[in-house]
Tab-separated table of C-alpha atoms in Angstrom:
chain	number	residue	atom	x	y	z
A	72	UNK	CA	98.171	108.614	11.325
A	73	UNK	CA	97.462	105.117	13.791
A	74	UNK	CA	93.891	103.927	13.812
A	75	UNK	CA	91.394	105.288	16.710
A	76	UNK	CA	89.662	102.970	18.597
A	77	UNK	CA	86.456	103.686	20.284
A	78	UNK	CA	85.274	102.558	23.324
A	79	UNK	CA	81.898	101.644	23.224
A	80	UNK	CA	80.199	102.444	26.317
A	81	UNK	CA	79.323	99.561	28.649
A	82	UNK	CA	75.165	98.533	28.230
A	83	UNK	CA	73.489	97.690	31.638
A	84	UNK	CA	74.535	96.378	35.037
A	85	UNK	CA	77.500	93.948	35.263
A	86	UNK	CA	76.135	90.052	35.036
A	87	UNK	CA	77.318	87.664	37.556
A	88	UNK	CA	77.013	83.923	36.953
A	89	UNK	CA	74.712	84.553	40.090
A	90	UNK	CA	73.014	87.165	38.870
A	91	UNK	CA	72.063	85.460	35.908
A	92	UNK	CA	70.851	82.376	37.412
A	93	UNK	CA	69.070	84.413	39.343
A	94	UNK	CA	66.975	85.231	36.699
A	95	UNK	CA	66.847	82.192	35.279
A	96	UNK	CA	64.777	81.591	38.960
A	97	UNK	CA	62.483	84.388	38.254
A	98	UNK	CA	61.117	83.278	34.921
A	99	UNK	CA	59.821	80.316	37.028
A	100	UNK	CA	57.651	81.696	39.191
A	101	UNK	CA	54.338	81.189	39.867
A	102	UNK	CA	52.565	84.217	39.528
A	103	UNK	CA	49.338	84.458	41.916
A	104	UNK	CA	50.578	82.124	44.356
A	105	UNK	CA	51.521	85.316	46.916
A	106	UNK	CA	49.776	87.834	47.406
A	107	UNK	CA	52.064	91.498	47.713
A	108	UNK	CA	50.754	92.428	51.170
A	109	UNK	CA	52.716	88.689	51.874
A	110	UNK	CA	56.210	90.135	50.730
A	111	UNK	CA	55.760	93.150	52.145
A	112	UNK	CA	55.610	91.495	55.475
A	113	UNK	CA	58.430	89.144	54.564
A	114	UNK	CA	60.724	92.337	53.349
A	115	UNK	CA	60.132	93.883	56.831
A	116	UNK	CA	60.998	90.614	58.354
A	117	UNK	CA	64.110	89.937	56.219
A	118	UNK	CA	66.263	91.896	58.656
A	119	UNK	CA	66.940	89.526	61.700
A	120	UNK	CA	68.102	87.170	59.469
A	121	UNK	CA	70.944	89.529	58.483
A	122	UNK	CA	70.222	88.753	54.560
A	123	UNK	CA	69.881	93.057	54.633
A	124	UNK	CA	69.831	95.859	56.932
A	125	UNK	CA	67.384	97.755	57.529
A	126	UNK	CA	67.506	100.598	54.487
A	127	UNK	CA	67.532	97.741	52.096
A	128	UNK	CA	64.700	96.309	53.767
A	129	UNK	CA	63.191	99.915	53.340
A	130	UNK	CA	63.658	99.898	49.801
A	131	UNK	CA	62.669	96.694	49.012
A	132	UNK	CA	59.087	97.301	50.925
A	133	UNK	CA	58.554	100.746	48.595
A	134	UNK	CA	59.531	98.187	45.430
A	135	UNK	CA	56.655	95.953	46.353
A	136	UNK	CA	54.374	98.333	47.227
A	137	UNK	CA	55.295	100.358	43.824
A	138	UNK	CA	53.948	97.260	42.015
A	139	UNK	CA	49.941	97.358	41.811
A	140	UNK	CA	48.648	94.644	43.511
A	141	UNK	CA	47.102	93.306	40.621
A	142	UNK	CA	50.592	92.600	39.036
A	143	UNK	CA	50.934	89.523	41.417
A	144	UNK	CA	48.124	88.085	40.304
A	145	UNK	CA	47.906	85.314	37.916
A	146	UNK	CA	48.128	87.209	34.748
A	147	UNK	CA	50.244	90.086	35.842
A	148	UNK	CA	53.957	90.726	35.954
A	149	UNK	CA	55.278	92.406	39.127
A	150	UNK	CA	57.780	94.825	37.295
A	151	UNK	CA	58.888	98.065	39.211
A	152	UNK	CA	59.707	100.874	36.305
A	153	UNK	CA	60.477	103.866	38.565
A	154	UNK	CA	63.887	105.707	38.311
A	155	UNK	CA	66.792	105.782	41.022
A	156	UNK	CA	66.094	109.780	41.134
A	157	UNK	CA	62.328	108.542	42.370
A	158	UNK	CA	63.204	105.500	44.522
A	159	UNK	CA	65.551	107.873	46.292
A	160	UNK	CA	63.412	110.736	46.912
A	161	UNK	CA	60.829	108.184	48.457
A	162	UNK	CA	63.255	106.554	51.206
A	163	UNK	CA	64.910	109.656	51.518
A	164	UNK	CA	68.745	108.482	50.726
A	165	UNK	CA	70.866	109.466	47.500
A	166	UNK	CA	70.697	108.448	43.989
A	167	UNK	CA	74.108	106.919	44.525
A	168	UNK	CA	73.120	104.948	47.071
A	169	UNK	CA	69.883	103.654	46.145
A	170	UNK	CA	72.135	102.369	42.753
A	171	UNK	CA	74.036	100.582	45.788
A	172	UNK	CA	71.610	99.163	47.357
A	173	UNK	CA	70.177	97.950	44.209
A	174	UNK	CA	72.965	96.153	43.312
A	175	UNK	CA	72.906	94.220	46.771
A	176	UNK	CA	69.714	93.481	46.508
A	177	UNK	CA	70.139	91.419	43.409
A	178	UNK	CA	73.102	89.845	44.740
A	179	UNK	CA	70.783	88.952	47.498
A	180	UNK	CA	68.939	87.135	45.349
A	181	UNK	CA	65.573	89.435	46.209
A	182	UNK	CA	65.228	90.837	43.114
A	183	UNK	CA	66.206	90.898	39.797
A	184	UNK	CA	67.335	93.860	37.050
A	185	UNK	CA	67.199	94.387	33.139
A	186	UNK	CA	68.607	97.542	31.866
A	187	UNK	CA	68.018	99.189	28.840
A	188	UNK	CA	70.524	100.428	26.633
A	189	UNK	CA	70.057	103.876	27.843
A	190	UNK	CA	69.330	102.733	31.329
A	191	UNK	CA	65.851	103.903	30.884
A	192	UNK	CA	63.446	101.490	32.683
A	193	UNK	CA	60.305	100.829	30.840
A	194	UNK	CA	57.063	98.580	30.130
A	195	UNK	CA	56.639	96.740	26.626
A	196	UNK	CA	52.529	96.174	26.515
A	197	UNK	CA	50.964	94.135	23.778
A	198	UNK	CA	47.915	95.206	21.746
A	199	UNK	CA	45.723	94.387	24.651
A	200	UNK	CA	47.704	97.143	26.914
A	201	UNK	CA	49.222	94.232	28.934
A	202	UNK	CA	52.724	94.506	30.149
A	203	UNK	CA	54.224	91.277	28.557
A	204	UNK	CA	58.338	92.231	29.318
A	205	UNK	CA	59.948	95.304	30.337
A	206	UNK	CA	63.245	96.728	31.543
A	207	UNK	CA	63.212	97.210	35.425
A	208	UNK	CA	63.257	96.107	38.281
A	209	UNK	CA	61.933	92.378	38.825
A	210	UNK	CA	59.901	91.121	41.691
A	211	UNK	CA	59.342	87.550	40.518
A	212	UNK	CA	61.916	86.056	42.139
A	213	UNK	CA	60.398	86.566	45.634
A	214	UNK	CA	57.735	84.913	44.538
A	215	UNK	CA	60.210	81.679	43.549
A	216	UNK	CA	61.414	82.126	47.204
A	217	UNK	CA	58.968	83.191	49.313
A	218	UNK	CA	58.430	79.573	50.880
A	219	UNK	CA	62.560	79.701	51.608
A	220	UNK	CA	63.261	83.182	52.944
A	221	UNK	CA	59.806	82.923	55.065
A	222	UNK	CA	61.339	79.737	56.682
A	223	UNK	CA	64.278	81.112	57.154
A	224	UNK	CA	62.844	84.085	59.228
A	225	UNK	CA	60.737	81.588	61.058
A	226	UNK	CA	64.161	79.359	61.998
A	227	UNK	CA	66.144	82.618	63.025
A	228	UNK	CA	63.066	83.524	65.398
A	229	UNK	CA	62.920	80.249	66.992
A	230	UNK	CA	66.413	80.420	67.534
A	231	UNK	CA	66.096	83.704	68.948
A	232	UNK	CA	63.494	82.276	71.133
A	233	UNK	CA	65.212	78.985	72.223
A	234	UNK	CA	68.367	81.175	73.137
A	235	UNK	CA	66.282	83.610	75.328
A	236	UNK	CA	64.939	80.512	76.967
A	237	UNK	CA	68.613	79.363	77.604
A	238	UNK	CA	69.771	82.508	79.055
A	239	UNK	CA	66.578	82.860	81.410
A	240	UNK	CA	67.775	78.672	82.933
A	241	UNK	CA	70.971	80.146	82.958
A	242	UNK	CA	70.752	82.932	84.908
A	243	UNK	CA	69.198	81.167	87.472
A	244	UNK	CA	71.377	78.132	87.806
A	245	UNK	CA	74.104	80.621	87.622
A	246	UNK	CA	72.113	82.446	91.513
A	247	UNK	CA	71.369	78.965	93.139
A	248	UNK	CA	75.318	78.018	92.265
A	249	UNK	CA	76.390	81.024	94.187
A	250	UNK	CA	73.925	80.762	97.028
A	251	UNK	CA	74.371	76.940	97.197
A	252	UNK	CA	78.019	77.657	97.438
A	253	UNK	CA	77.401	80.159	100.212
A	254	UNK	CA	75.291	77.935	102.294
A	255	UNK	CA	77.641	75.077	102.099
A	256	UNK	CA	79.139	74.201	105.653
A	257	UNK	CA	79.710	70.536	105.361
A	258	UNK	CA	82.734	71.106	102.753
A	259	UNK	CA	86.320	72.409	103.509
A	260	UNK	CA	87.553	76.049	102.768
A	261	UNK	CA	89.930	75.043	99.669
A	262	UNK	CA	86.958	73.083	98.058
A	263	UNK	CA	84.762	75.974	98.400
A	264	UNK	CA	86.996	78.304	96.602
A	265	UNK	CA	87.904	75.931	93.920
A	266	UNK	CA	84.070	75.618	93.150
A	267	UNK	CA	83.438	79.427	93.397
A	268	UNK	CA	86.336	79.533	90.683
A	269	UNK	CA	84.954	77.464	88.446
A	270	UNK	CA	81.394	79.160	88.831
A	271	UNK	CA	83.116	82.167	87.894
A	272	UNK	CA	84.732	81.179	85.131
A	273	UNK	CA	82.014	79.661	83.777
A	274	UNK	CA	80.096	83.250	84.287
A	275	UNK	CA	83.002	85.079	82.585
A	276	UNK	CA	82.997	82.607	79.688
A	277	UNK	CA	79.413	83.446	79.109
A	278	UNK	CA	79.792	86.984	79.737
A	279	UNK	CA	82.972	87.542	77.196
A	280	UNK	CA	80.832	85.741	74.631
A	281	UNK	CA	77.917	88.249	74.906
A	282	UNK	CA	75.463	85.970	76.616
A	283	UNK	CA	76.824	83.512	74.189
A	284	UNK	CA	74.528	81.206	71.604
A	285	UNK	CA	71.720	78.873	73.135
A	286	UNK	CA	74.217	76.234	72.959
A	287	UNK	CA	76.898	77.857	74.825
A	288	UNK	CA	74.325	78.294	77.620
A	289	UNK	CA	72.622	74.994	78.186
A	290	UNK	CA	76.369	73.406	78.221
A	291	UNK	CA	77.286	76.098	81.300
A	292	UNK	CA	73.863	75.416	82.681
A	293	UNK	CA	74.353	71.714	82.615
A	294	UNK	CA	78.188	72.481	84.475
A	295	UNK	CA	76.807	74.613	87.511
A	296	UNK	CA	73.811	72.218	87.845
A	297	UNK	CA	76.293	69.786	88.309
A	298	UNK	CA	78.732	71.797	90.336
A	299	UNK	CA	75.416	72.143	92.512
A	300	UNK	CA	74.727	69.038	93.032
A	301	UNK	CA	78.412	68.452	93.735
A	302	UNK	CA	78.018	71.424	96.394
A	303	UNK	CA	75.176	70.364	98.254
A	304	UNK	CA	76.907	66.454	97.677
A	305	UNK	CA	73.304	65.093	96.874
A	306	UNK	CA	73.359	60.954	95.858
A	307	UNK	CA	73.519	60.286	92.353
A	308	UNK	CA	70.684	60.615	90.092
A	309	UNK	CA	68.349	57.560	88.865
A	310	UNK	CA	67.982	55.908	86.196
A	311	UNK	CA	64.602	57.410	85.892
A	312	UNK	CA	65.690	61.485	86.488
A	313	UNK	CA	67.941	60.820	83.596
A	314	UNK	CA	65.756	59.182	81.114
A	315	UNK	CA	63.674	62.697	82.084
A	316	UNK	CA	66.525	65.161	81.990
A	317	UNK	CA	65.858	67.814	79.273
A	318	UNK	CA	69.254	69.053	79.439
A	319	UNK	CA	71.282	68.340	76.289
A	320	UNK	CA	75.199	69.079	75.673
A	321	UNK	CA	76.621	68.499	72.288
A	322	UNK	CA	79.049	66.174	72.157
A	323	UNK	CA	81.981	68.020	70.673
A	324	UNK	CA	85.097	69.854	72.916
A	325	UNK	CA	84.131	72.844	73.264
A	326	UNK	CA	86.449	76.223	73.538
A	327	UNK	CA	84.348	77.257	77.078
A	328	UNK	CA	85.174	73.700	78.527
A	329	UNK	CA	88.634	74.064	78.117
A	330	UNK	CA	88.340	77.765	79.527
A	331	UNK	CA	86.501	76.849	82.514
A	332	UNK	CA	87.573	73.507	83.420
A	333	UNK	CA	89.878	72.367	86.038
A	334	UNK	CA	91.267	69.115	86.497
A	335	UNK	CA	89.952	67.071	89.642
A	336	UNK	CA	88.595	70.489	91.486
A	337	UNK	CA	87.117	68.101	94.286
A	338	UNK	CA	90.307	66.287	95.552
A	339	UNK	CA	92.856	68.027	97.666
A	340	UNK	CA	96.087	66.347	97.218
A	341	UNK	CA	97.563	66.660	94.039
A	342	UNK	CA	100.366	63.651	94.692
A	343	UNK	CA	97.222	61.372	95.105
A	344	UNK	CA	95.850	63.180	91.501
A	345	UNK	CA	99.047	61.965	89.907
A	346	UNK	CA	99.235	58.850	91.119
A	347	UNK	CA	98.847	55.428	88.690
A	348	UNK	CA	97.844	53.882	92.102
A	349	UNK	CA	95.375	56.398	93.004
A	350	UNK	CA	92.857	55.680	96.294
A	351	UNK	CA	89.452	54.436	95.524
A	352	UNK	CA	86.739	55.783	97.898
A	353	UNK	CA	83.996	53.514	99.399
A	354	UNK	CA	86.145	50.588	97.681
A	355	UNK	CA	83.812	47.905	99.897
A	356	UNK	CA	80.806	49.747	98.001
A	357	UNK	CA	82.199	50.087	94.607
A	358	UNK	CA	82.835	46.249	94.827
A	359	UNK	CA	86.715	46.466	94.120
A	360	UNK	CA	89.103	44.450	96.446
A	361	UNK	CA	92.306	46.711	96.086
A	362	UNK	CA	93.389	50.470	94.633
A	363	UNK	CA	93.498	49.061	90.636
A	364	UNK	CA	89.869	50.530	91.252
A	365	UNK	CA	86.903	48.493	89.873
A	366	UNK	CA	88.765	45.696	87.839
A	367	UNK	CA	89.896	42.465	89.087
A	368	UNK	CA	92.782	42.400	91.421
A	369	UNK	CA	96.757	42.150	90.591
A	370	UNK	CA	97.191	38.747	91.616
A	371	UNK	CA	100.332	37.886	89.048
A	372	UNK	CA	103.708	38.282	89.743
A	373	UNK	CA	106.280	40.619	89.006
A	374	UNK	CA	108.037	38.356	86.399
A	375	UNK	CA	104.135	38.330	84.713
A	376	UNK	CA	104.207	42.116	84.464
A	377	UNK	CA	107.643	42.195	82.952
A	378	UNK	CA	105.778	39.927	80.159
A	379	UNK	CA	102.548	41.132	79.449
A	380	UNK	CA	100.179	39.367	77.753
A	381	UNK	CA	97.371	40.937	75.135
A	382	UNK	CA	94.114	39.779	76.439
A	383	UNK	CA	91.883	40.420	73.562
A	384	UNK	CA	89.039	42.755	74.642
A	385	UNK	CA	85.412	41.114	75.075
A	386	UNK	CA	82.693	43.327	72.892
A	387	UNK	CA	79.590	45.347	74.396
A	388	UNK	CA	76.675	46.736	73.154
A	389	UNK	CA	76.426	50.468	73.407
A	390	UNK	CA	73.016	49.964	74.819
A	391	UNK	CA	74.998	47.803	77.799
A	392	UNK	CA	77.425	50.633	78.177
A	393	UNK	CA	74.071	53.097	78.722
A	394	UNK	CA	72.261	51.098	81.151
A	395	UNK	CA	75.532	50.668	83.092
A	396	UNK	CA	76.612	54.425	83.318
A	397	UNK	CA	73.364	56.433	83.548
A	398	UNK	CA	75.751	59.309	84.640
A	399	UNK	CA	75.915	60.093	81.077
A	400	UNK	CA	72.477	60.984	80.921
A	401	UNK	CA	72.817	63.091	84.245
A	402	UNK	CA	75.614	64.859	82.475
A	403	UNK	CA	73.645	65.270	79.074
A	404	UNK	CA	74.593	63.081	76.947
A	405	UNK	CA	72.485	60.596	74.734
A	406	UNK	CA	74.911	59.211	72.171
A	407	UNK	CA	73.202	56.918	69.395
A	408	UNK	CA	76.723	55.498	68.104
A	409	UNK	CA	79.744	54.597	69.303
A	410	UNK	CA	81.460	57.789	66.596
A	411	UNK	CA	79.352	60.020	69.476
A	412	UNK	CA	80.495	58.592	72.379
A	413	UNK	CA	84.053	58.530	71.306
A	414	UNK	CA	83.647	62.489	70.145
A	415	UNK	CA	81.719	62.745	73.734
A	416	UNK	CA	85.484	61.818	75.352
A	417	UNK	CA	86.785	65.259	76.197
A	418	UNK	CA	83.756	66.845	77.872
A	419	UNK	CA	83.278	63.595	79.960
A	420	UNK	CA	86.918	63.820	80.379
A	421	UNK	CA	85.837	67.235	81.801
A	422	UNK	CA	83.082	66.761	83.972
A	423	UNK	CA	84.970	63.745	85.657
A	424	UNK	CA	88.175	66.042	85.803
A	425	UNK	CA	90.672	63.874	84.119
A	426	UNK	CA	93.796	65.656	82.479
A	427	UNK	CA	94.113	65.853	78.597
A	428	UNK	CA	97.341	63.275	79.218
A	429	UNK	CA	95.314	60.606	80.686
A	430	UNK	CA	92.718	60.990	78.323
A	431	UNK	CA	95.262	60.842	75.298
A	432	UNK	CA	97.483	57.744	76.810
A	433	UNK	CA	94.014	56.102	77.129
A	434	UNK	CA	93.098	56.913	73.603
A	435	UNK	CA	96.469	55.576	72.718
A	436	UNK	CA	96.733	52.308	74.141
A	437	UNK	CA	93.075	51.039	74.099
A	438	UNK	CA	91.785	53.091	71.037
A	439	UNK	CA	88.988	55.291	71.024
A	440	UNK	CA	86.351	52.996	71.693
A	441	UNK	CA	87.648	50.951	74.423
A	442	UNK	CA	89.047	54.451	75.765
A	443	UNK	CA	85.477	56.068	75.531
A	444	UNK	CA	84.184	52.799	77.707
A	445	UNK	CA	86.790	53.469	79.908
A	446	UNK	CA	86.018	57.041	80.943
A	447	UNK	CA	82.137	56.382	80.763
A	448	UNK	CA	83.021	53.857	83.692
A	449	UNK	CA	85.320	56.334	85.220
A	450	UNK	CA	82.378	58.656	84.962
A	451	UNK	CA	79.775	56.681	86.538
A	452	UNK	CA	82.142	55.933	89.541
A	453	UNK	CA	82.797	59.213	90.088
A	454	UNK	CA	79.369	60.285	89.903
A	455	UNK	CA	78.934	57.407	92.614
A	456	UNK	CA	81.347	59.133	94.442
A	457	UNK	CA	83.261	55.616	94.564
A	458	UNK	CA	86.545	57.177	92.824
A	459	UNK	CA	88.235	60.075	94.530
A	460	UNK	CA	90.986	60.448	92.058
A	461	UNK	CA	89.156	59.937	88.444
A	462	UNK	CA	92.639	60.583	86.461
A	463	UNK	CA	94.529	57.864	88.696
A	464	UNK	CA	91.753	55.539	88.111
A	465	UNK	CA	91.867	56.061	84.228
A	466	UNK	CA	95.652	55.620	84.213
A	467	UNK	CA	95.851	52.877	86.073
A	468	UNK	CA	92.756	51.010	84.054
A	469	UNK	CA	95.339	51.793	81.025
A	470	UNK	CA	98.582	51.071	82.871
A	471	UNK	CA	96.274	47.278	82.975
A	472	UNK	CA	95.891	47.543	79.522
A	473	UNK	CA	98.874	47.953	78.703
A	474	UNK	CA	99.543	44.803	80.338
A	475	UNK	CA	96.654	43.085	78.941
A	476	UNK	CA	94.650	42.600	82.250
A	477	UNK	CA	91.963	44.849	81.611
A	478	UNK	CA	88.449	43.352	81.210
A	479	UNK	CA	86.070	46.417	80.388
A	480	UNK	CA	83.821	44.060	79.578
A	481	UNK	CA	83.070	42.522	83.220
A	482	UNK	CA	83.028	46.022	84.488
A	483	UNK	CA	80.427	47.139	82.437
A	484	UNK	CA	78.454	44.355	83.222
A	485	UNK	CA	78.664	44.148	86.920
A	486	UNK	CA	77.722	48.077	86.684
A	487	UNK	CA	74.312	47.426	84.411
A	488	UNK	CA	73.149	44.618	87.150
A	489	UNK	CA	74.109	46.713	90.233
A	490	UNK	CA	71.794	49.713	87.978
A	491	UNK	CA	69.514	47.154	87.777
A	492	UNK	CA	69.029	46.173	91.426
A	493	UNK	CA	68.804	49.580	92.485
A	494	UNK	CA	66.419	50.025	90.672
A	495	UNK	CA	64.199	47.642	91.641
A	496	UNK	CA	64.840	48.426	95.342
């Protein structure tokens, strides 16, 4: 006759690495720094962060108030002894689940467990009558984190604030787009429509998203503000209004962008869109002598071109490239680096409505921070309203590079002193 074995029955709940530095965390706490009508406002608060729902938040507030209030003071030891049968006949929910809920607690991090061998829970008092260790359910470790989980709670309702805030601006620059773009007269029929297209989009971004985060709505604020100001053709902004502009857009390419975005949705012929050779605008103002927009003019010969040479690219500050295209301001950007302005390339590749293949040749031939110079300039003249066709202008500045003729450097200059002088004026 084989050997029985016997199974001896498991003791306790199941420890978790977590679980037991969790209670590691308890032992450390500071008994008498938090008072228990403190966590029982913090346990009722604990639910917009999403930690728990609300029936663990339930239980959790009859836990703390279980504990006498004198067992969070200095020489006490918040310890909760009752029974699942109890707990559950108090919240009204199952034994089964309140084990449930337990358990989620603690992997929560909001409380802590010892079980007994029988899965009694009960008190062990000294001579004194004082409860020196027990087998329950512990309460310390809220204590340890009370400083954390209240801060947390305090971000989430700021949050919850700042993205209330967002929606409110939105909504509104979402009514003066439309009735800007219905008491337009000055601009023709097709621009009209291609405007009122992107405003919708833009609104059914937001609305798929469910009002979307605060993020999501200052960057669609910031595009009908500007599709406003494109509407009712306004002049530029100063250097001033920008400095003051408390509109902000992350710089990072964005999923809405790329929803709601349409290349060049102000010009009407697409040949001139496609074109390396692409008309400037108000060339006398912009200060450019012929359709290579605002560098210097192509005054070589064709055998030159066949041959280019590398011109080696002068170096600006990135404060030079800021006082030369306040545009980026107007648009909401602030970079502090040039790693910011190069991730800022796709969204100002977006407001100025160049096409992800003339941004990508640019990045190609001039890198990404010649090619982030590039398209800030692009920007600013468009925002001037001195480029008509902002994709032909960036491929031909990198048709120029190619060749080794461009001179970013000059431009940017010439730019910051024409800022300058306009300002003073």
């Amino acid at each position: 006759m084989g050997n029985t074995r016997t199974h001896q029955r498991p003791v306790g709940r199941r420890i978790t690495p977590q679980r037991a530095q969790f209670r590691r965390l308890a032992e450390s706490a500071d008994i008498g720094t938090v008072t228990r009508a403190q966590l029982a406002v913090l346990a009722q608060s604990l639910t917009c962060t999403g930690l728990i729902n609300g029936t663990e938040s339930h239980l959790l507030v009859a836990l703390i108030n279980t504990a006498p209030a004198e067992s969070f003071d200095k020489s006490g030891r918040p310890i909760v002894f009752k029974s699942n049968q109890q707990l559950a006949f108090e919240i009204g929910r199952s034994i089964g689940r309140v084990s449930r809920m337990l358990s989620r607690l603690f992997d929560a991090g909001l409380i802590t467990m010892q079980d007994s061998g029988n899965y009694k829970r009960y008190p062990i008092r000294n001579g004194n009558g004082e409860i020196t260790d027990g087998c329950g359910i512990d309460l310390r470790i809220l204590i340890v984190r009370y400083a954390e989980l209240d801060g947390l709670v305090r971000q989430v309702r700021a949050e919850k604030k700042a993205a209330d805030a967002a929606l409110r601006r939105y909504r509104g620059a979402l009514r003066n787009a439309r009735h800007a773009l219905s008491a337009a007269a000055e601009l023709s029929a097709q621009v009209l429509d291609r405007i009122g297209s992107r405003i919708e989009r833009v609104r059914d971004v937001v609305e798929a998203a469910g009002k979307g985060s605060s993020g999501m709505l200052r960057r669609a604020t910031a595009i009908l503000e500007w599709l406003v100001e494109r509407v009712m053709q306004l002049p530029r902004r100063s250097a001033e209004v920008s400095e003051t502009n408390n509109m902000t857009c992350p710089h990072v390419e964005n999923g809405m962008h790329t929803q709601i975005t349409i290349p060049h949705p102000f010009d009407g012929s697409r040949e001139e869109r496609r074109s390396a050779n692409a008309k400037q605008s108000h060339s006398l103002e912009a200060g450019s002598a012929s359709k290579w927009a605002f560098e210097e003019s192509l005054r070589r010969g064709r055998s030159e071109i066949n041959q280019p040479r590398r011109v080696p690219q002068a170096m600006v500050a990135l404060q030079d490239v800021l006082r030369a295209v306040p545009a980026l301001k107007t648009c909401g950007f602030a970079p502090s680096s040039w790693a910011e302005l190069a991730r800022a390339i796709p969204l100002m590749c977006r407001f100025a409505g160049i096409s992800e293949d003339a941004r990508a040749r640019a990045v190609e031939q001039m890198g990404e921070r010649q090619a982030a110079v590039a398209v800030a300039v692009t920007l600013e003249k468009y925002d001037r309203q001195e480029v008509s066709s902002p994709g032909g202008y960036l491929r031909a500045m990198t048709d120029r590079a190619r060749a080794g003729e461009l001179h970013l450097a000059r431009s940017v200059f010439g730019l910051a002193a024409r800022n300058c002088m306009e300002i003073r004026h």
